[in-house]
Amino acid sequence: MLIKRRRAWEIPEHLATPESVFLSRRALLGGAAGLAAGSLVAPRALLAAEGGLYPAPRNPAYTLDRAVTPERFSGDYNNFYEFGTSKSVLPAANALKTSPWTVKIDGLVEKPFEIGVEDLIRKVGLEERLYRHRCVEAWSMAVPWTGFPLSKLVALAKPAAGAQYVQFQTFLDKSMAPGQRSFFYPWPYLEGLTMAEAGNDLAFLVTGVYGKPLPNQFGAPIRLAVPWKYGFKSIKSIVKVSFTAERPKTFWEGLQAAEYGFWANVNPAVPHPRWSQATERVLGTNERVPTLIYNGYGDQVADLYKGLEKERLFV
Ligand code: MTE
């Protein structure tokens, strides 16, 4: 995702780093972070876990074709540009103040409102789902997310007939998030789905992972998981959900529309302009496995795109 105004012949770091170097660097970073933090979970998260919400019952309808990625890998290899462009944002993300946290619902809805994350959770209930996650940079993981279907929030919002898109916005606070001091990026991070995508059962709002509240670097206290799309669609630390008639101009689309479009559905046959999407590197094992159309969720989502074949559905 790093946009350094690279020339076409330059390849990104993740393709250039030999795996042995990559692995030993990760082992070192993982060890250092473990010692510093003792755990990958922030203290607030541990308190909330004591409230009895976690672990939530697992929904058996969501299974994996691969092993769950151990947290020591997925929890220390993150994209969270608000806290820097390094994958090891864990220490920096500790500065994220996640409580109190409210989410504003506005735009084309019956009546705009704001709701605290904990109130929201108590209204809708939580479940655990095993999901794959495929980053546009060609790495992947499989994680047990805890959360609730996005459709439950849509129902609470009572959108008006004219609403065609759901737009999500991340917090904006330069004092907390050093990455937001960079003028290069069009902060705040913004993402969007069509109403049909938001109503698909796979679209999931996440408040926890590995049976406990979401550690900051994963996008606490509430983020999206849309596993059939490239990972950048799964926006973190959401403060606002707006219902709109116009298609949102998303963060990465605003930066580099030719590389990171609105739809961004996973497709191994459509390469990124600068690298292949045919395979992915699995976090933890570093094994390369074939990437699947819609990241393996075609049965559940392919119908969403009937009649939209003229759109750039896979970029
Ligand atoms: N959301 C915000 N607000 N900021 C980000 O930088 N990165 C995206 C997505 N959501 C990002 C974000 C990208 S590129 C990916 S791949 C996933 O978060 C990474 O999620 P993970 O760190 O939990 O693996």
Short mmCIF file of C-alpha atoms and ligand atoms in Angstrom, two decimals:
data_model
loop_
_atom_site.label_atom_id
_atom_site.label_comp_id
_atom_site.label_asym_id
_atom_site.label_seq_id
_atom_site.Cartn_x
_atom_site.Cartn_y
_atom_site.Cartn_z
CA MET A 1 0.00 0.00 0.00
CA LEU A 2 2.96 2.26 0.57
CA ILE A 3 2.81 4.90 -2.11
CA LYS A 4 6.26 6.37 -2.57
CA ARG A 5 5.69 7.59 -6.12
CA ARG A 6 7.62 4.53 -7.22
CA ARG A 7 8.67 4.11 -10.84
CA ALA A 8 6.92 1.27 -12.66
CA TRP A 9 10.06 -0.90 -12.65
CA GLU A 10 10.56 -0.66 -8.88
CA ILE A 11 9.02 -3.46 -6.84
CA PRO A 12 7.52 -3.05 -3.38
CA GLU A 13 9.46 -4.08 -0.28
CA HIS A 14 7.35 -7.15 0.45
CA LEU A 15 8.31 -8.67 -2.89
CA ALA A 16 11.97 -7.75 -2.60
CA THR A 17 12.74 -9.01 0.92
CA PRO A 18 14.13 -12.56 0.97
CA GLU A 19 11.94 -14.72 3.19
CA SER A 20 14.81 -15.73 5.51
CA VAL A 21 15.54 -12.05 6.25
CA PHE A 22 11.87 -11.31 6.61
CA LEU A 23 11.36 -14.20 9.02
CA SER A 24 14.27 -13.40 11.31
CA ARG A 25 13.26 -9.71 11.43
CA ARG A 26 9.75 -10.72 12.39
CA ALA A 27 10.95 -13.12 15.07
CA LEU A 28 13.06 -10.31 16.54
CA LEU A 29 10.23 -7.78 16.42
CA GLY A 30 7.73 -10.27 17.81
CA GLY A 31 10.04 -11.04 20.73
CA ALA A 32 10.74 -7.39 21.50
CA ALA A 33 7.07 -6.45 21.40
CA GLY A 34 6.16 -9.41 23.55
CA LEU A 35 8.68 -8.37 26.19
CA ALA A 36 7.63 -4.74 26.08
CA ALA A 37 3.93 -5.31 26.23
CA GLY A 38 3.78 -8.70 27.95
CA SER A 39 0.74 -9.38 25.83
CA LEU A 40 -0.73 -8.11 22.59
CA VAL A 41 -3.82 -6.86 24.44
CA ALA A 42 -4.21 -3.36 25.85
CA PRO A 43 -5.28 -3.07 29.53
CA ARG A 44 -8.69 -1.58 28.61
CA ALA A 45 -9.36 -4.62 26.48
CA LEU A 46 -8.69 -6.95 29.39
CA LEU A 47 -11.14 -5.01 31.56
CA ALA A 48 -13.90 -5.27 28.96
CA ALA A 49 -13.27 -9.00 28.61
CA GLU A 50 -14.03 -9.32 32.29
CA GLY A 51 -17.47 -7.86 31.55
CA GLY A 52 -18.45 -11.29 30.21
CA LEU A 53 -18.77 -10.39 26.53
CA TYR A 54 -15.78 -12.41 25.40
CA PRO A 55 -15.33 -15.05 24.23
CA ALA A 56 -18.59 -14.92 22.29
CA PRO A 57 -20.24 -18.09 20.96
CA ARG A 58 -18.79 -19.22 17.64
CA ASN A 59 -21.12 -19.24 14.64
CA PRO A 60 -20.39 -22.67 13.07
CA ALA A 61 -21.51 -21.50 9.62
CA TYR A 62 -18.15 -19.78 9.07
CA THR A 63 -15.38 -22.29 8.63
CA LEU A 64 -11.85 -22.08 7.24
CA ASP A 65 -9.89 -24.03 4.65
CA ARG A 66 -6.69 -23.33 6.59
CA ALA A 67 -5.32 -22.97 10.11
CA VAL A 68 -6.03 -19.92 12.23
CA THR A 69 -3.02 -17.57 12.17
CA PRO A 70 -1.40 -17.40 15.62
CA GLU A 71 -1.88 -13.98 17.21
CA ARG A 72 1.86 -13.44 17.57
CA PHE A 73 1.98 -13.11 13.77
CA SER A 74 -1.33 -11.39 12.95
CA GLY A 75 -1.04 -9.05 15.94
CA ASP A 76 2.37 -7.72 14.97
CA TYR A 77 2.04 -7.38 11.20
CA ASN A 78 -0.60 -4.74 10.68
CA ASN A 79 -1.55 -1.95 8.34
CA PHE A 80 -2.72 1.05 10.35
CA TYR A 81 -1.34 4.10 8.58
CA GLU A 82 -2.66 6.44 11.26
CA PHE A 83 0.21 5.08 13.38
CA GLY A 84 2.86 4.88 10.67
CA THR A 85 3.67 2.91 7.57
CA SER A 86 5.60 0.14 9.35
CA LYS A 87 3.91 -3.23 9.80
CA SER A 88 4.93 -3.17 13.47
CA VAL A 89 2.47 -0.47 14.54
CA LEU A 90 1.65 -2.27 17.79
CA PRO A 91 3.67 0.01 20.10
CA ALA A 92 2.54 3.22 18.36
CA ALA A 93 -1.10 2.10 18.34
CA ASN A 94 -1.03 1.92 22.15
CA ALA A 95 -1.60 5.70 22.00
CA LEU A 96 -5.09 5.13 20.60
CA LYS A 97 -7.60 6.06 23.29
CA THR A 98 -10.54 3.73 22.72
CA SER A 99 -12.78 4.54 25.67
CA PRO A 100 -15.15 6.32 25.67
CA TRP A 101 -15.89 5.74 21.97
CA THR A 102 -19.05 6.65 20.12
CA VAL A 103 -20.15 5.96 16.59
CA LYS A 104 -22.23 8.55 14.76
CA ILE A 105 -24.91 7.36 12.33
CA ASP A 106 -25.99 10.03 9.86
CA GLY A 107 -26.86 10.92 6.28
CA LEU A 108 -29.97 9.47 4.66
CA VAL A 109 -31.48 7.88 7.76
CA GLU A 110 -34.77 8.32 9.59
CA LYS A 111 -33.03 10.16 12.44
CA PRO A 112 -29.26 10.61 12.94
CA PHE A 113 -27.92 9.38 16.28
CA GLU A 114 -24.75 8.61 18.20
CA ILE A 115 -24.19 5.45 20.19
CA GLY A 116 -21.41 4.29 22.51
CA VAL A 117 -19.69 1.12 21.30
CA GLU A 118 -20.51 -0.79 24.48
CA ASP A 119 -24.22 0.16 24.23
CA LEU A 120 -24.20 -0.89 20.60
CA ILE A 121 -22.68 -4.26 21.46
CA ARG A 122 -25.28 -4.86 24.18
CA LYS A 123 -28.08 -4.05 21.72
CA VAL A 124 -26.95 -6.34 18.92
CA GLY A 125 -25.08 -9.17 20.70
CA LEU A 126 -21.79 -10.76 19.66
CA GLU A 127 -20.72 -13.91 17.85
CA GLU A 128 -17.39 -15.31 16.70
CA ARG A 129 -16.62 -16.11 13.07
CA LEU A 130 -13.54 -17.60 11.45
CA TYR A 131 -12.66 -15.42 8.45
CA ARG A 132 -9.87 -15.29 5.91
CA HIS A 133 -8.29 -11.88 5.23
CA ARG A 134 -6.42 -11.11 2.01
CA CYS A 135 -4.40 -7.90 1.80
CA VAL A 136 -3.91 -6.26 -1.60
CA GLU A 137 -0.16 -6.55 -0.88
CA ALA A 138 -0.52 -10.35 -1.33
CA TRP A 139 -0.26 -11.54 2.27
CA SER A 140 -3.09 -13.22 4.10
CA MET A 141 -4.21 -14.46 7.49
CA ALA A 142 -7.13 -16.35 9.03
CA VAL A 143 -8.59 -15.01 12.28
CA PRO A 144 -11.44 -15.59 14.72
CA TRP A 145 -13.20 -12.20 14.68
CA THR A 146 -15.84 -11.38 17.28
CA GLY A 147 -18.56 -8.96 16.25
CA PHE A 148 -21.97 -8.71 14.66
CA PRO A 149 -23.38 -8.53 11.13
CA LEU A 150 -23.24 -5.04 9.63
CA SER A 151 -26.90 -5.58 8.61
CA LYS A 152 -27.84 -5.22 12.30
CA LEU A 153 -26.39 -1.70 12.38
CA VAL A 154 -28.13 -0.89 9.07
CA ALA A 155 -31.42 -2.00 10.62
CA LEU A 156 -30.86 0.24 13.66
CA ALA A 157 -30.02 3.17 11.36
CA LYS A 158 -33.30 2.89 9.41
CA PRO A 159 -31.92 4.19 6.09
CA ALA A 160 -34.14 6.24 3.79
CA ALA A 161 -35.19 4.92 0.38
CA GLY A 162 -32.59 7.10 -1.39
CA ALA A 163 -29.62 5.56 0.47
CA GLN A 164 -27.45 3.60 -1.96
CA TYR A 165 -24.10 3.46 -0.19
CA VAL A 166 -22.74 3.13 3.33
CA GLN A 167 -19.68 5.25 4.08
CA PHE A 168 -17.37 4.53 7.02
CA GLN A 169 -14.95 7.00 8.58
CA THR A 170 -12.02 6.48 10.96
CA PHE A 171 -11.22 8.91 13.82
CA LEU A 172 -9.18 12.03 13.08
CA ASP A 173 -6.81 13.10 15.84
CA LYS A 174 -3.30 14.20 14.92
CA SER A 175 -2.25 14.43 18.55
CA MET A 176 -2.94 10.71 19.04
CA ALA A 177 -2.07 9.37 15.61
CA PRO A 178 1.29 10.57 14.28
CA GLY A 179 0.58 9.22 10.79
CA GLN A 180 -2.23 11.75 10.46
CA ARG A 181 0.34 14.56 10.63
CA SER A 182 1.47 13.56 7.12
CA PHE A 183 -0.13 15.80 4.50
CA PHE A 184 0.47 13.18 1.82
CA TYR A 185 -2.62 11.18 2.86
CA PRO A 186 -6.23 12.38 2.56
CA TRP A 187 -7.21 11.85 6.21
CA PRO A 188 -9.46 10.69 7.68
CA TYR A 189 -9.44 7.11 6.33
CA LEU A 190 -12.71 6.55 4.52
CA GLU A 191 -14.31 3.46 3.02
CA GLY A 192 -17.61 2.51 1.47
CA LEU A 193 -19.88 -0.32 0.40
CA THR A 194 -23.08 -0.46 -1.62
CA MET A 195 -26.24 -1.08 0.39
CA ALA A 196 -26.42 -4.56 -1.15
CA GLU A 197 -22.86 -5.35 -0.01
CA ALA A 198 -23.58 -3.97 3.45
CA GLY A 199 -26.64 -6.22 3.67
CA ASN A 200 -24.67 -9.35 2.76
CA ASP A 201 -24.37 -11.65 5.74
CA LEU A 202 -20.56 -11.80 5.45
CA ALA A 203 -20.16 -8.04 6.08
CA PHE A 204 -19.17 -8.02 9.75
CA LEU A 205 -18.47 -5.28 12.30
CA VAL A 206 -15.64 -6.48 14.52
CA THR A 207 -15.09 -5.61 18.17
CA GLY A 208 -12.90 -8.53 19.21
CA VAL A 209 -10.43 -11.15 18.04
CA TYR A 210 -9.00 -14.34 19.54
CA GLY A 211 -11.82 -14.41 22.06
CA LYS A 212 -11.12 -10.98 23.59
CA PRO A 213 -11.68 -7.30 22.80
CA LEU A 214 -9.83 -5.97 19.79
CA PRO A 215 -6.25 -4.94 20.55
CA ASN A 216 -5.57 -1.41 19.28
CA GLN A 217 -3.41 -2.36 16.31
CA PHE A 218 -6.30 -4.40 14.81
CA GLY A 219 -8.50 -1.26 14.74
CA ALA A 220 -10.08 -1.03 18.19
CA PRO A 221 -12.71 -0.61 19.33
CA ILE A 222 -14.73 -1.30 16.18
CA ARG A 223 -13.69 -2.11 12.60
CA LEU A 224 -15.13 -3.69 9.51
CA ALA A 225 -14.37 -7.14 8.01
CA VAL A 226 -15.45 -7.72 4.41
CA PRO A 227 -13.43 -10.86 3.67
CA TRP A 228 -14.22 -11.18 -0.05
CA LYS A 229 -12.53 -7.82 -0.71
CA TYR A 230 -8.91 -6.71 -0.40
CA GLY A 231 -8.05 -5.83 3.18
CA PHE A 232 -7.97 -2.06 2.71
CA LYS A 233 -11.78 -2.10 2.50
CA SER A 234 -11.88 -3.37 6.10
CA ILE A 235 -11.63 0.04 7.74
CA LYS A 236 -10.43 0.31 11.36
CA SER A 237 -11.46 2.39 14.39
CA ILE A 238 -14.75 3.62 12.93
CA VAL A 239 -16.35 6.79 14.34
CA LYS A 240 -18.96 7.52 11.69
CA VAL A 241 -21.27 5.54 9.43
CA SER A 242 -23.12 7.63 6.84
CA PHE A 243 -25.80 6.59 4.38
CA THR A 244 -25.42 8.35 1.04
CA ALA A 245 -26.88 8.55 -2.45
CA GLU A 246 -23.44 9.11 -3.96
CA ARG A 247 -20.56 6.68 -4.08
CA PRO A 248 -18.01 7.61 -1.41
CA LYS A 249 -14.56 8.72 -2.52
CA THR A 250 -12.49 6.26 -0.54
CA PHE A 251 -9.08 6.91 1.05
CA TRP A 252 -6.98 4.72 -1.25
CA GLU A 253 -9.04 5.56 -4.33
CA GLY A 254 -8.32 9.24 -3.63
CA LEU A 255 -4.60 8.48 -3.51
CA GLN A 256 -4.20 6.06 -6.40
CA ALA A 257 -7.47 5.19 -8.16
CA ALA A 258 -5.77 3.01 -10.79
CA GLU A 259 -4.40 0.70 -8.08
CA TYR A 260 -7.01 0.77 -5.29
CA GLY A 261 -10.53 1.19 -6.62
CA PHE A 262 -13.90 1.31 -4.92
CA TRP A 263 -14.87 -2.34 -5.50
CA ALA A 264 -11.57 -4.12 -4.77
CA ASN A 265 -12.97 -7.64 -4.85
CA VAL A 266 -10.28 -10.33 -4.61
CA ASN A 267 -9.46 -11.93 -7.95
CA PRO A 268 -6.27 -13.92 -8.64
CA ALA A 269 -6.69 -13.35 -12.40
CA VAL A 270 -6.56 -9.56 -12.20
CA PRO A 271 -3.05 -8.40 -11.26
CA HIS A 272 -2.34 -5.26 -9.32
CA PRO A 273 -0.63 -2.87 -11.79
CA ARG A 274 2.68 -3.51 -9.96
CA TRP A 275 2.43 -7.19 -8.88
CA SER A 276 0.56 -10.44 -9.42
CA GLN A 277 -2.45 -11.36 -7.27
CA ALA A 278 -2.30 -15.04 -8.26
CA THR A 279 -0.87 -16.22 -4.93
CA GLU A 280 -0.60 -14.97 -1.36
CA ARG A 281 1.92 -15.38 1.48
CA VAL A 282 0.26 -16.82 4.58
CA LEU A 283 1.32 -14.95 7.74
CA GLY A 284 3.05 -17.26 10.18
CA THR A 285 4.07 -20.06 7.82
CA ASN A 286 5.14 -17.81 4.93
CA GLU A 287 3.79 -20.50 2.64
CA ARG A 288 2.61 -19.27 -0.79
CA VAL A 289 -0.86 -20.51 -1.65
CA PRO A 290 -3.12 -19.82 -4.62
CA THR A 291 -5.50 -16.89 -4.14
CA LEU A 292 -9.18 -17.69 -4.67
CA ILE A 293 -11.77 -15.60 -6.50
CA TYR A 294 -13.64 -13.46 -3.95
CA ASN A 295 -11.10 -14.87 -1.49
CA GLY A 296 -13.08 -18.14 -1.49
CA TYR A 297 -16.44 -16.51 -0.68
CA GLY A 298 -17.87 -16.53 -4.23
CA ASP A 299 -20.90 -18.64 -3.31
CA GLN A 300 -22.01 -15.99 -0.84
CA VAL A 301 -21.17 -12.82 -2.80
CA ALA A 302 -20.87 -13.35 -6.57
CA ASP A 303 -24.56 -12.53 -7.07
CA LEU A 304 -23.98 -9.03 -5.69
CA TYR A 305 -22.14 -8.15 -8.89
CA LYS A 306 -24.59 -9.42 -11.52
CA GLY A 307 -25.25 -6.59 -13.99
CA LEU A 308 -22.17 -4.68 -12.80
CA GLU A 309 -19.71 -6.34 -15.18
CA LYS A 310 -18.76 -2.97 -16.73
CA GLU A 311 -17.39 -1.75 -13.38
CA ARG A 312 -13.74 -2.32 -12.36
CA LEU A 313 -14.89 -4.92 -9.85
CA PHE A 314 -11.46 -6.39 -9.04
CA VAL A 315 -9.06 -3.43 -8.75
N1 MTE B 1 -8.07 1.19 8.44
C1 MTE B 1 -7.48 2.34 8.81
N2 MTE B 1 -8.20 3.25 9.47
N3 MTE B 1 -6.19 2.61 8.52
C2 MTE B 1 -5.42 1.74 7.79
O1 MTE B 1 -4.25 2.02 7.53
N4 MTE B 1 -5.33 -0.42 6.62
C3 MTE B 1 -6.14 -1.36 5.84
C4 MTE B 1 -7.28 -1.97 6.68
N5 MTE B 1 -7.95 -0.93 7.43
C5 MTE B 1 -6.02 0.50 7.37
C6 MTE B 1 -7.37 0.26 7.76
C7 MTE B 1 -5.37 -2.43 5.25
S1 MTE B 1 -4.41 -2.02 3.93
C8 MTE B 1 -5.45 -3.72 5.68
S2 MTE B 1 -4.70 -4.99 4.86
C9 MTE B 1 -6.16 -4.06 6.92
O2 MTE B 1 -6.72 -2.92 7.56
C10 MTE B 1 -5.17 -4.70 7.86
O3 MTE B 1 -5.84 -5.23 8.97
P1 MTE B 1 -4.97 -5.92 10.10
O4 MTE B 1 -3.89 -4.97 10.49
O5 MTE B 1 -5.92 -6.21 11.21
O6 MTE B 1 -4.41 -7.17 9.48
#
